[in-house]
XYZ file of N, CA and C in Angstrom:
321
model
N 48.776 -11.596 31.026
C 47.905 -12.210 30.126
C 48.546 -12.232 28.841
N 48.291 -13.161 28.222
C 48.960 -13.375 26.572
C 47.970 -13.407 25.787
N 47.784 -12.571 24.693
C 46.721 -12.729 23.752
C 47.466 -13.046 22.428
N 46.959 -14.008 21.735
C 47.350 -14.375 20.427
C 46.413 -14.241 19.693
N 46.523 -13.154 18.483
C 45.533 -12.877 17.382
C 46.158 -13.298 16.184
N 45.358 -14.269 15.458
C 45.772 -14.690 14.086
C 44.815 -14.210 13.102
N 45.554 -13.639 12.075
C 44.815 -13.216 11.003
C 45.636 -13.670 9.628
N 45.173 -14.601 8.896
C 45.787 -15.069 7.789
C 47.074 -15.765 8.314
N 48.126 -15.267 8.030
C 49.497 -15.732 8.381
C 50.135 -15.090 9.455
N 49.487 -13.888 10.184
C 50.131 -13.475 11.223
C 49.565 -13.564 12.679
N 50.344 -13.483 13.600
C 49.747 -13.552 15.044
C 50.464 -12.400 15.856
N 49.709 -12.053 16.743
C 50.074 -11.020 17.599
C 50.017 -11.547 19.114
N 51.075 -11.346 19.643
C 51.156 -11.754 21.057
C 51.346 -10.580 22.125
N 50.505 -10.610 22.965
C 50.735 -9.421 24.002
C 50.958 -9.846 25.405
N 51.847 -9.402 26.028
C 51.987 -9.782 27.377
C 52.012 -8.636 28.107
N 50.989 -8.167 29.109
C 50.663 -7.053 29.719
C 51.063 -7.059 30.979
N 51.764 -6.120 31.661
C 51.728 -6.049 33.188
C 50.421 -5.384 33.703
N 50.391 -5.587 35.037
C 49.077 -5.203 35.669
C 48.470 -4.032 35.164
N 49.385 -2.810 35.095
C 48.885 -1.403 35.037
C 48.623 -1.028 33.491
N 48.740 -2.040 32.474
C 49.012 -1.580 31.250
C 47.926 -2.203 30.110
N 46.625 -2.382 30.678
C 45.712 -3.069 29.839
C 44.840 -1.948 29.280
N 44.980 -1.436 28.126
C 44.390 -0.231 27.565
C 43.462 -0.672 26.321
N 42.804 0.347 25.706
C 41.879 0.068 24.599
C 42.513 -0.641 23.537
N 43.906 -0.508 23.112
C 44.496 -1.233 21.978
C 44.546 -2.718 22.407
N 44.826 -3.035 23.466
C 44.753 -4.516 23.963
C 43.480 -5.032 23.950
N 42.528 -4.304 24.524
C 41.056 -4.762 24.328
C 40.650 -5.102 23.066
N 41.011 -4.263 22.053
C 40.629 -4.409 20.717
C 41.231 -5.770 20.111
N 42.760 -5.854 20.407
C 43.178 -6.877 19.800
C 42.710 -8.252 20.374
N 42.497 -8.267 21.668
C 41.832 -9.391 22.625
C 40.366 -9.896 21.871
N 39.676 -8.799 21.568
C 38.276 -9.032 20.977
C 38.297 -9.767 19.532
N 39.418 -9.474 18.880
C 39.415 -10.026 17.510
C 40.354 -11.305 17.489
N 40.922 -11.720 18.535
C 41.872 -12.954 18.517
C 40.986 -14.169 18.670
N 41.640 -15.376 18.118
C 41.075 -16.643 18.059
C 40.868 -17.195 19.517
N 42.023 -16.901 20.308
C 41.845 -17.369 21.745
C 42.804 -16.334 22.578
N 42.499 -16.379 23.770
C 43.255 -15.499 24.677
C 43.542 -16.445 25.976
N 44.725 -16.399 26.051
C 45.442 -17.044 27.172
C 45.604 -15.959 28.255
N 44.861 -16.249 29.451
C 44.862 -15.511 30.699
C 45.878 -16.184 31.818
N 47.065 -15.544 31.845
C 48.069 -16.445 32.610
C 48.252 -15.660 33.898
N 48.126 -16.345 35.027
C 48.379 -15.765 36.323
C 48.923 -16.831 37.106
N 49.256 -16.614 38.442
C 49.815 -17.369 39.356
C 48.923 -17.418 40.643
N 49.186 -18.469 41.346
C 48.484 -18.721 42.536
C 48.341 -17.386 43.606
N 49.458 -16.730 43.498
C 49.693 -15.582 44.434
C 48.855 -14.306 43.878
N 48.590 -14.314 42.478
C 47.961 -13.262 41.941
C 46.556 -13.264 41.474
N 45.976 -14.583 41.457
C 44.771 -14.843 40.744
C 43.678 -14.103 41.296
N 43.663 -13.657 42.589
C 42.485 -12.934 43.242
C 42.523 -11.499 43.185
N 43.567 -10.985 42.543
C 43.858 -9.458 42.334
C 42.549 -8.771 41.982
N 41.949 -7.903 42.296
C 40.773 -7.269 41.826
C 40.839 -6.905 40.249
N 41.848 -6.254 39.996
C 41.985 -5.656 38.668
C 42.115 -6.903 37.651
N 42.976 -7.974 37.968
C 43.126 -9.061 37.126
C 41.687 -9.796 36.887
N 40.971 -9.921 38.104
C 39.551 -10.686 37.980
C 38.681 -9.756 37.174
N 38.750 -8.530 37.143
C 37.900 -7.530 36.354
C 38.419 -7.664 35.005
N 39.591 -7.842 34.819
C 40.020 -8.051 33.139
C 39.529 -9.312 32.643
N 39.610 -10.430 33.518
C 39.115 -11.781 33.182
C 37.683 -11.688 32.827
N 36.930 -11.024 33.849
C 35.458 -10.819 33.475
C 35.209 -10.176 32.146
N 36.002 -9.247 32.070
C 35.749 -8.324 30.587
C 36.010 -9.174 29.444
N 37.170 -9.911 29.446
C 37.412 -10.788 28.433
C 36.457 -11.844 28.285
N 35.976 -12.581 29.395
C 34.858 -13.482 29.212
C 33.678 -12.976 28.766
N 33.218 -11.835 28.926
C 32.029 -11.062 28.338
C 32.142 -11.117 26.926
N 33.398 -10.612 26.295
C 33.516 -10.391 24.926
C 33.919 -11.511 24.088
N 34.375 -12.571 24.730
C 35.071 -13.705 23.850
C 34.425 -15.024 24.200
N 34.246 -16.106 23.413
C 33.961 -17.210 23.806
C 35.100 -18.210 24.055
N 36.334 -17.774 23.754
C 37.556 -18.694 23.863
C 38.727 -17.950 24.627
N 38.547 -18.088 25.851
C 39.441 -17.772 27.101
C 39.902 -19.001 27.644
N 41.213 -19.222 27.774
C 41.801 -20.149 28.515
C 42.588 -19.520 29.477
N 42.259 -19.950 30.877
C 42.973 -19.610 32.048
C 44.101 -20.631 32.273
N 45.354 -19.969 32.597
C 46.587 -20.949 32.863
C 47.116 -20.340 34.052
N 47.112 -21.346 34.981
C 47.664 -21.032 36.238
C 49.095 -21.447 36.307
N 49.937 -20.600 36.512
C 51.517 -20.788 36.303
C 51.892 -21.142 37.723
N 53.032 -22.013 37.771
C 53.651 -22.329 38.868
C 52.656 -22.846 40.035
N 51.971 -23.787 39.485
C 50.966 -24.413 40.679
C 51.303 -26.053 40.441
N 51.917 -26.464 41.365
C 52.546 -27.911 41.381
C 51.475 -28.987 41.539
N 50.555 -28.696 42.632
C 49.649 -29.877 42.843
C 48.412 -29.731 42.367
N 47.664 -30.729 41.961
C 46.350 -30.777 41.194
C 45.409 -30.284 42.409
N 45.408 -30.618 43.593
C 44.659 -30.119 44.744
C 44.654 -28.773 44.669
N 45.575 -28.207 44.571
C 45.900 -26.657 44.695
C 45.096 -26.044 43.604
N 45.419 -26.512 42.339
C 44.815 -25.918 41.225
C 43.403 -26.079 41.158
N 42.741 -27.117 41.597
C 41.408 -27.337 41.670
C 40.552 -26.156 42.664
N 41.500 -26.000 43.760
C 40.942 -25.141 45.032
C 41.023 -23.917 44.295
N 41.948 -23.409 43.690
C 42.174 -22.040 43.143
C 41.096 -21.728 42.127
N 40.918 -22.871 41.052
C 39.877 -22.903 40.166
C 38.462 -22.712 40.781
N 38.130 -23.356 41.642
C 36.838 -23.334 42.337
C 36.812 -21.842 42.769
N 37.703 -21.290 43.587
C 37.701 -20.008 44.226
C 37.618 -18.881 42.957
N 38.259 -19.083 41.863
C 38.145 -18.035 40.809
C 36.935 -18.135 40.151
N 36.221 -19.294 39.893
C 34.872 -19.355 39.215
C 33.910 -18.699 40.350
N 34.248 -18.800 41.542
C 33.202 -18.143 42.356
C 33.356 -16.574 42.379
N 34.343 -16.010 41.781
C 34.596 -14.475 41.633
C 34.118 -14.168 40.242
N 33.661 -15.076 39.391
C 33.110 -14.825 38.133
C 31.624 -15.108 38.014
N 30.954 -14.306 37.350
C 29.616 -14.646 37.271
C 29.272 -15.830 36.513
N 28.186 -16.612 36.994
C 27.943 -17.819 36.345
C 27.823 -18.027 34.780
N 27.305 -16.769 34.228
C 27.175 -16.998 32.902
C 28.472 -16.867 31.967
N 29.419 -16.510 32.745
C 30.788 -16.234 32.083
C 31.701 -17.260 32.547
N 31.272 -18.477 33.012
C 32.227 -19.454 33.597
C 32.713 -20.486 32.469
N 32.363 -20.298 31.177
C 32.699 -21.472 30.418
C 34.149 -21.454 29.930
N 35.118 -20.973 30.603
C 36.446 -20.873 30.234
C 36.942 -22.200 30.716
N 38.036 -22.596 29.862
C 38.850 -23.745 30.052
C 40.142 -23.267 30.969
N 40.648 -24.260 31.752
C 41.845 -23.975 32.617
C 42.764 -25.119 32.675
N 44.064 -24.603 32.776
C 45.123 -25.354 32.783
C 46.096 -24.977 33.936
N 47.174 -25.990 34.424
C 48.119 -25.510 35.319
C 49.293 -25.785 34.733
N 50.371 -24.972 35.031
C 51.727 -25.166 34.611
C 52.577 -25.185 36.092
N 53.190 -26.571 36.107
C 54.045 -26.630 37.259
C 55.069 -25.898 37.255
N 55.931 -25.742 38.504
C 57.182 -25.086 38.384
C 58.085 -25.843 37.684
N 58.926 -25.361 36.839
C 59.776 -25.818 36.026
C 61.150 -26.455 36.881
N 61.641 -27.510 36.466
C 62.737 -28.017 37.353
C 64.065 -27.784 36.580
N 64.089 -26.830 35.518
C 65.120 -26.487 34.714
C 66.059 -25.789 35.638
N 67.277 -25.820 35.459
C 68.283 -25.111 36.200
C 68.682 -23.818 35.468
N 68.764 -22.614 36.186
C 69.354 -21.437 35.472
C 70.744 -21.439 35.605
N 71.493 -20.938 34.485
C 72.829 -20.876 34.542
C 73.391 -19.641 35.570
């Protein structure tokens, strides 16, 4: 998850591994303008991640779910439908995007 909080001229970006989502992160996410919840097709059903997403959606109006490394639109739509089924209906107002696998070559 990456949270971007802006206040005046500053921004805070937080990238948290699975086991490190604590009270400070929750407070920053609560005051942020938008939260990007980034996950992959392999991890999106993880119970801890789904619980965090539910928590974020309960406290914020603007959460964007980014499915990283998803090449095909049909796969994205299938995952998104499945993910929405894991979230209570009243919290399903998030937007979602996919980021395909990069074709960049690493040195």
